[in-house]
mmCIF file of C-alpha atoms in Angstrom:
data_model
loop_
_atom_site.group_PDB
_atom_site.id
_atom_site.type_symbol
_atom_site.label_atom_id
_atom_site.label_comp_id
_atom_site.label_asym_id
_atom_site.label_seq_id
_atom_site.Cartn_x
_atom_site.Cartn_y
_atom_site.Cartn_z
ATOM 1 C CA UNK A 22 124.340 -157.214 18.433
ATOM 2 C CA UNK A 23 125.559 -157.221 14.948
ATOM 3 C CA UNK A 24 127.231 -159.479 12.698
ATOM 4 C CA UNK A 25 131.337 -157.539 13.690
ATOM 5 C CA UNK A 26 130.181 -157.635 17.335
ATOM 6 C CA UNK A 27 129.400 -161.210 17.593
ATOM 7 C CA UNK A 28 132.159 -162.594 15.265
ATOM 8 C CA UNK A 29 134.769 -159.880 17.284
ATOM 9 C CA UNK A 30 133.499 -161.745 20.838
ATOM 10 C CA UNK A 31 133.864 -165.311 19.094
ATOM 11 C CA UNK A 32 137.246 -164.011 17.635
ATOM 12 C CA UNK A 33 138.225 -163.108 21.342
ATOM 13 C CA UNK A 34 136.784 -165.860 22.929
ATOM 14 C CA UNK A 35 138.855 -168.149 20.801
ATOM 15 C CA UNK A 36 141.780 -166.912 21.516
ATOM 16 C CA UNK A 37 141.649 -166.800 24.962
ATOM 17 C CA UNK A 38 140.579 -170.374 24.770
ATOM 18 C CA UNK A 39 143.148 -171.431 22.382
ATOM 19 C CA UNK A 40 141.055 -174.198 20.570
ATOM 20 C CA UNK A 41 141.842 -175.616 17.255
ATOM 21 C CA UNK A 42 138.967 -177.942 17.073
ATOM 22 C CA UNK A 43 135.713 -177.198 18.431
ATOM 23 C CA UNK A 44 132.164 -177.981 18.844
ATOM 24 C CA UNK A 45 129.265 -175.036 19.937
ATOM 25 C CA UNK A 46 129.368 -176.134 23.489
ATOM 26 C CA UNK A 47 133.766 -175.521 23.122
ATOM 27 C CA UNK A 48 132.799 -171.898 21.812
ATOM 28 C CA UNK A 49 129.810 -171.523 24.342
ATOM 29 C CA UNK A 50 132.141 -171.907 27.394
ATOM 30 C CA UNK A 51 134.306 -169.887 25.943
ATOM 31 C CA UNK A 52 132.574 -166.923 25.619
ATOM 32 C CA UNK A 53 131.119 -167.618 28.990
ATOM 33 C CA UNK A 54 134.839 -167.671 30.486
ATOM 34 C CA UNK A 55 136.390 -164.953 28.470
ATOM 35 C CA UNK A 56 132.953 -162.641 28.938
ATOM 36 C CA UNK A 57 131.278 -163.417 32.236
ATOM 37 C CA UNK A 58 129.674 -160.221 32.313
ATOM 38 C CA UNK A 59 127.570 -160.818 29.214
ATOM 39 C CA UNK A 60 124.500 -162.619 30.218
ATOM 40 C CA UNK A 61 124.602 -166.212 29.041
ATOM 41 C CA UNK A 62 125.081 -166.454 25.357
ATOM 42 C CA UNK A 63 121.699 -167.691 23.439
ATOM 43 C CA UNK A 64 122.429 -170.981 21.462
ATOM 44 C CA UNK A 65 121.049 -168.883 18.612
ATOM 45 C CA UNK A 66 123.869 -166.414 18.700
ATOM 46 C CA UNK A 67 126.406 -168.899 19.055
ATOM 47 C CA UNK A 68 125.328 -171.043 16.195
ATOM 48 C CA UNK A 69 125.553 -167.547 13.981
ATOM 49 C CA UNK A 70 128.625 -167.124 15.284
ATOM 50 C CA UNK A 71 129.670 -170.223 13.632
ATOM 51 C CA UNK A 72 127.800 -169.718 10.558
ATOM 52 C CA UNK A 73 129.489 -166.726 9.866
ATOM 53 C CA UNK A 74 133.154 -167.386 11.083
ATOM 54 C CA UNK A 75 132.859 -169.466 8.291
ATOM 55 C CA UNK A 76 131.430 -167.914 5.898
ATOM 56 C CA UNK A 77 134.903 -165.585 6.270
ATOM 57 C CA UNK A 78 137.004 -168.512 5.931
ATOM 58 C CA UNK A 79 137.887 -168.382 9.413
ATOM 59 C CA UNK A 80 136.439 -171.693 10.154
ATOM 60 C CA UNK A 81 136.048 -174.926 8.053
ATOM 61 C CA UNK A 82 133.869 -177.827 8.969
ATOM 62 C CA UNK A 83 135.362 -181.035 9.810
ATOM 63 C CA UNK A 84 133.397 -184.134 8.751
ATOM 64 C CA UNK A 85 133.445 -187.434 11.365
ATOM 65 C CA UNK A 86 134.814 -190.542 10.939
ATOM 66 C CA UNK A 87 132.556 -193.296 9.285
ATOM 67 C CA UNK A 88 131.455 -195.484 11.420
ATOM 68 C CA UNK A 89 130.710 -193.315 14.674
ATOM 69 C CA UNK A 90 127.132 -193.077 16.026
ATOM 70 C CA UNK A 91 126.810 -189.411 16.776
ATOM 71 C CA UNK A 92 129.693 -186.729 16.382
ATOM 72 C CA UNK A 93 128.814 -183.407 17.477
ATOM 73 C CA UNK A 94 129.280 -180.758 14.936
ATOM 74 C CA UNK A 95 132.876 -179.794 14.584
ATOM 75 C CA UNK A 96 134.758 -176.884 12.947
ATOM 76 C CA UNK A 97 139.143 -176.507 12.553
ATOM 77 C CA UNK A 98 140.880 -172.847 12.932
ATOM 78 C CA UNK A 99 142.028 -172.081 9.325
ATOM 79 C CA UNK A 100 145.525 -169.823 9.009
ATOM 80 C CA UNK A 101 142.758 -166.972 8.218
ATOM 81 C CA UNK A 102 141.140 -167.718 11.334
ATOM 82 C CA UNK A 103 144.399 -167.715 13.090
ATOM 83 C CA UNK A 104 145.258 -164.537 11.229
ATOM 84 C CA UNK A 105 141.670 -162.991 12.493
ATOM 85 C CA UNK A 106 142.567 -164.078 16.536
ATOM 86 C CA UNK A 107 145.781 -162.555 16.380
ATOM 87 C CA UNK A 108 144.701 -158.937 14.837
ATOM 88 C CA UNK A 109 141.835 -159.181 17.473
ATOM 89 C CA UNK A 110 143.658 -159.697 20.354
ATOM 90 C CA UNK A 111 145.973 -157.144 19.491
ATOM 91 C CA UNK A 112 143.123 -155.087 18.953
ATOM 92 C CA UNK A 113 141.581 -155.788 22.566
ATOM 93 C CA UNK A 114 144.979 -154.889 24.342
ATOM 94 C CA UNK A 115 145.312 -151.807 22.383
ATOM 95 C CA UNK A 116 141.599 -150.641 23.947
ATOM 96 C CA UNK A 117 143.030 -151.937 27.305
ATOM 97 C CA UNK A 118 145.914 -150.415 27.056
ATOM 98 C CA UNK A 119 144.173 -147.163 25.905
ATOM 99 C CA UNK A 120 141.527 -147.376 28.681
ATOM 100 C CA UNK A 121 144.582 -147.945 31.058
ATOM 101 C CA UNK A 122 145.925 -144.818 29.854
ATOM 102 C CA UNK A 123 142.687 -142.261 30.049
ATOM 103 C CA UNK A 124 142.552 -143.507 33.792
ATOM 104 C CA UNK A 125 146.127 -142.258 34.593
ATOM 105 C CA UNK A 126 144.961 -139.585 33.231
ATOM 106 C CA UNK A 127 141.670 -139.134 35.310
ATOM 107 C CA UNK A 128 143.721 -139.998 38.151
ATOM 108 C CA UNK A 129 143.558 -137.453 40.558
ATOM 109 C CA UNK A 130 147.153 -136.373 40.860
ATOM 110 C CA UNK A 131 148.081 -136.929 37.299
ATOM 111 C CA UNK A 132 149.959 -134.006 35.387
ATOM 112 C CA UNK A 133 147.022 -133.783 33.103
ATOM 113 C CA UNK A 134 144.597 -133.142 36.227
ATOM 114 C CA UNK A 135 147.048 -130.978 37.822
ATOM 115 C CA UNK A 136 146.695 -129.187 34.659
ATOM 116 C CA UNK A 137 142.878 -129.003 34.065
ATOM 117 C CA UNK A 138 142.292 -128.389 37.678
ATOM 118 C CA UNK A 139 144.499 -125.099 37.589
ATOM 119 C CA UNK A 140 143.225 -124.116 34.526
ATOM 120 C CA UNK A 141 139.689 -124.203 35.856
ATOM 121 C CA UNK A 142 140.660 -122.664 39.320
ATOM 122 C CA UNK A 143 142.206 -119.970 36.783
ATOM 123 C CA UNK A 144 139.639 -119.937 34.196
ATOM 124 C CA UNK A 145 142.891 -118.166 32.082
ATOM 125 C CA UNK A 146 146.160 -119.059 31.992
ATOM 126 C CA UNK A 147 149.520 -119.728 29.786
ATOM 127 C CA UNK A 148 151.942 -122.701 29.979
ATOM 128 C CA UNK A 149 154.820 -120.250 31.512
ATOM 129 C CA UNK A 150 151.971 -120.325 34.567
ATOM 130 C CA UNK A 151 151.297 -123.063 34.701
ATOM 131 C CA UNK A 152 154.644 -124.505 34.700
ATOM 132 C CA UNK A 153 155.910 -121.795 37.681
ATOM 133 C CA UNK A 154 152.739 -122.639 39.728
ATOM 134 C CA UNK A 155 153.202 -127.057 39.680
ATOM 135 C CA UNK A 156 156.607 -127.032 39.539
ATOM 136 C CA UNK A 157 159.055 -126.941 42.292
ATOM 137 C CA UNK A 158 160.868 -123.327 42.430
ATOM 138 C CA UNK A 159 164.255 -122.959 41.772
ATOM 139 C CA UNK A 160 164.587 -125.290 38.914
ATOM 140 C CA UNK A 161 164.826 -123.591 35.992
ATOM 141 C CA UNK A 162 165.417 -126.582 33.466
ATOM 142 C CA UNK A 163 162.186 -128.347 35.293
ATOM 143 C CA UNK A 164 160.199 -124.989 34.681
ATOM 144 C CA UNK A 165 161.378 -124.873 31.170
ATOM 145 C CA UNK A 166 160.177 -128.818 30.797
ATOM 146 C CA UNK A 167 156.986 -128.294 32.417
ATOM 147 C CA UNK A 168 156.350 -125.165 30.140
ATOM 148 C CA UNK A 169 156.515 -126.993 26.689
ATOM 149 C CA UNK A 170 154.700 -130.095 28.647
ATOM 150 C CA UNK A 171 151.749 -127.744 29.727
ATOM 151 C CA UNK A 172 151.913 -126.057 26.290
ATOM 152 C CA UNK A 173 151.548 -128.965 24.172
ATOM 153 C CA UNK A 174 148.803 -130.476 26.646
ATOM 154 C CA UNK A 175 146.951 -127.179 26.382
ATOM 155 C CA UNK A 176 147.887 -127.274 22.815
ATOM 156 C CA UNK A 177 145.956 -130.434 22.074
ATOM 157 C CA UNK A 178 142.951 -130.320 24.710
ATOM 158 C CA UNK A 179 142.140 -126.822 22.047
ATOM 159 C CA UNK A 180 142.482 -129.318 19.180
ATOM 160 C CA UNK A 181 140.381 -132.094 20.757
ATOM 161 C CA UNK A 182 137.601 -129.711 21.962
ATOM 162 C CA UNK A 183 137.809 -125.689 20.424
ATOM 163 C CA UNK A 184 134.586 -125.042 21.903
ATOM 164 C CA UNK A 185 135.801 -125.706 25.760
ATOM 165 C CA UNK A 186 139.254 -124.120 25.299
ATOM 166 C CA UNK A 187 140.366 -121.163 22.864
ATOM 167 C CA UNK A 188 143.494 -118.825 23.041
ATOM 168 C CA UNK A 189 143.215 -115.897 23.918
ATOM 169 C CA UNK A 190 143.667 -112.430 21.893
ATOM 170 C CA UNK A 191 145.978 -111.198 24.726
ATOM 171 C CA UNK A 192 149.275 -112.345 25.193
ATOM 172 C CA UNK A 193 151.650 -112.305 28.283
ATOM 173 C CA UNK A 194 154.680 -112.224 28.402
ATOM 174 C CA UNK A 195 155.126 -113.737 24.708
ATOM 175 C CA UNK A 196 153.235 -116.377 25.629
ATOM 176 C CA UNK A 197 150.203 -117.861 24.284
ATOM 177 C CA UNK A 198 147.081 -117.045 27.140
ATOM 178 C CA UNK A 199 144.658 -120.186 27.224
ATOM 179 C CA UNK A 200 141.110 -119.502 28.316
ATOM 180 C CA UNK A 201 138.378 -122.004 29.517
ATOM 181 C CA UNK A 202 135.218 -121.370 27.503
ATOM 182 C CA UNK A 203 133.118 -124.742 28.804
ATOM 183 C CA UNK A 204 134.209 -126.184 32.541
ATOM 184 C CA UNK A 205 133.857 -129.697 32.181
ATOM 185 C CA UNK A 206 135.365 -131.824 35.119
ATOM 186 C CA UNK A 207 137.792 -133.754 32.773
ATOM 187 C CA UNK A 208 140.260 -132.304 30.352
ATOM 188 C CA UNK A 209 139.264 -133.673 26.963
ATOM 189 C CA UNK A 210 141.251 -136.057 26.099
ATOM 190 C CA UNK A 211 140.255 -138.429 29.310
ATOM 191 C CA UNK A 212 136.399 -138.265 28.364
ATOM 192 C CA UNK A 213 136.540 -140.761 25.837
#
C-alpha cells in the first residue's frame, strides 16, 4: 500500500475510534476494529503511519512527564488532524453511500434494470417504448413521466459508454430510437 492508502485507513481508523491521545498499540486496535477484514496490520505499517500523520501536521508528539520510568510513545490530534478525520469520513460515507446506490440499481426490479433488461430483450428501442411497455396503461401523465425518465436514463448510459449504446439514424414517431451495440448484463452506470 502507499503512503494516501495507509494514512486514509489511519485517518478512518481514528475516527471511528475517536482518540485524542494515542500510543501505536491505540492506533493498532483501531485499525483492527474499524478494518477486520485487512489481515493484521504489520507494526511496520503502523509505525509509518505515525511517521507520516505527522509529518502532515496531523499529529504532534507529546513528551512524558519527568520522572516516569517508561512512557510509551504518545502522539495528540492537532485541529489539522481533526480537519483530515472529518473530510475522510465524509469521504468514506460518500463511497458508501455511492456503493449503496449502484446496488439499487443492480437490484433486480429496479427502474434502471427494468430498463436495461427491455432494452436488451429489444436490442432497439425509444423512451416512448419503453415508457408504454413498464408502465401501467391508462395513465397518461405516468407514461409521460416514465418517457423523459427512460429518456434521460438512456440518455446518459450513451454518455457513460457510446460504444455499448448509440442512437439510431431512424426515428419513430419523433422520437429518438436507442440501439444496443455491446450486451453487457448491467446498464453502465451500475458497473462501477
Amino acid at each position: 500500500m502507499d503512503r494516501v492508502a495507509l494514512t486514509r485507513y489511519a485517518l478512518a481508523a481514528l475516527g471511528g475510534a475517536r482518540l485524542d491521545r494515542l500510543t501505536r498499540q491505540q492506533l493498532e486496535l483501531a485499525l483492527a476494529k474499524t478494518f477486520p477484514d485487512v489481515p493484521a496490520w504489520r507494526s511496520q505499517s503502523v509505525r509509518l503511519m505515525l511517521e507520516w500523520l505527522e509529518q502532515d501536521g496531523h499529529l504532534q508528539p507529546v513528551t512524558p512527564a519527568s520522572g516516569r520510568r517508561f512512557v510509551p510513545p504518545t502522539w495528540m490530534l492537532t485541529a489539522q488532524g481533526r480537519d483530515a478525520i472529518a473530510a475522510e469520513l465524509t469521504r468514506l460515507r460518500k463511497l458508501r453511500e455511492h456503493a449503496q446506490r449502484l446496488a439499487a440499481r443492480r437490484a433486480h426490479g429496479s427502474p434502471h434494470m427494468r430498463l436495461w433488461r427491455l432494452l436488451r430483450a429489444r436490442g432497439h428501442l425509444t423512451a416512448k417504448e419503453a415508457a408504454e411497455t413498464l408502465v401501467d396503461a391508462g395513465d397518461d401523465a405516468a407514461v409521460e413521466r416514465a418517457t423523459r425518465q427512460a429518456h434521460q436514463l438512456l440518455m446518459r448510459w450513451r454518455k457513460l459508454a457510446p460504444d455499448a449504446i448509440q442512437v439510431g439514424a431512424r426515428r419513430v414517431d419523433g422520437h429518438v430510437r436507442y440501439v444496443l451495440a455491446r450486451d453487457d448484463q448491467y446498464p453502465p452506470e451500475a458497473q462501477a
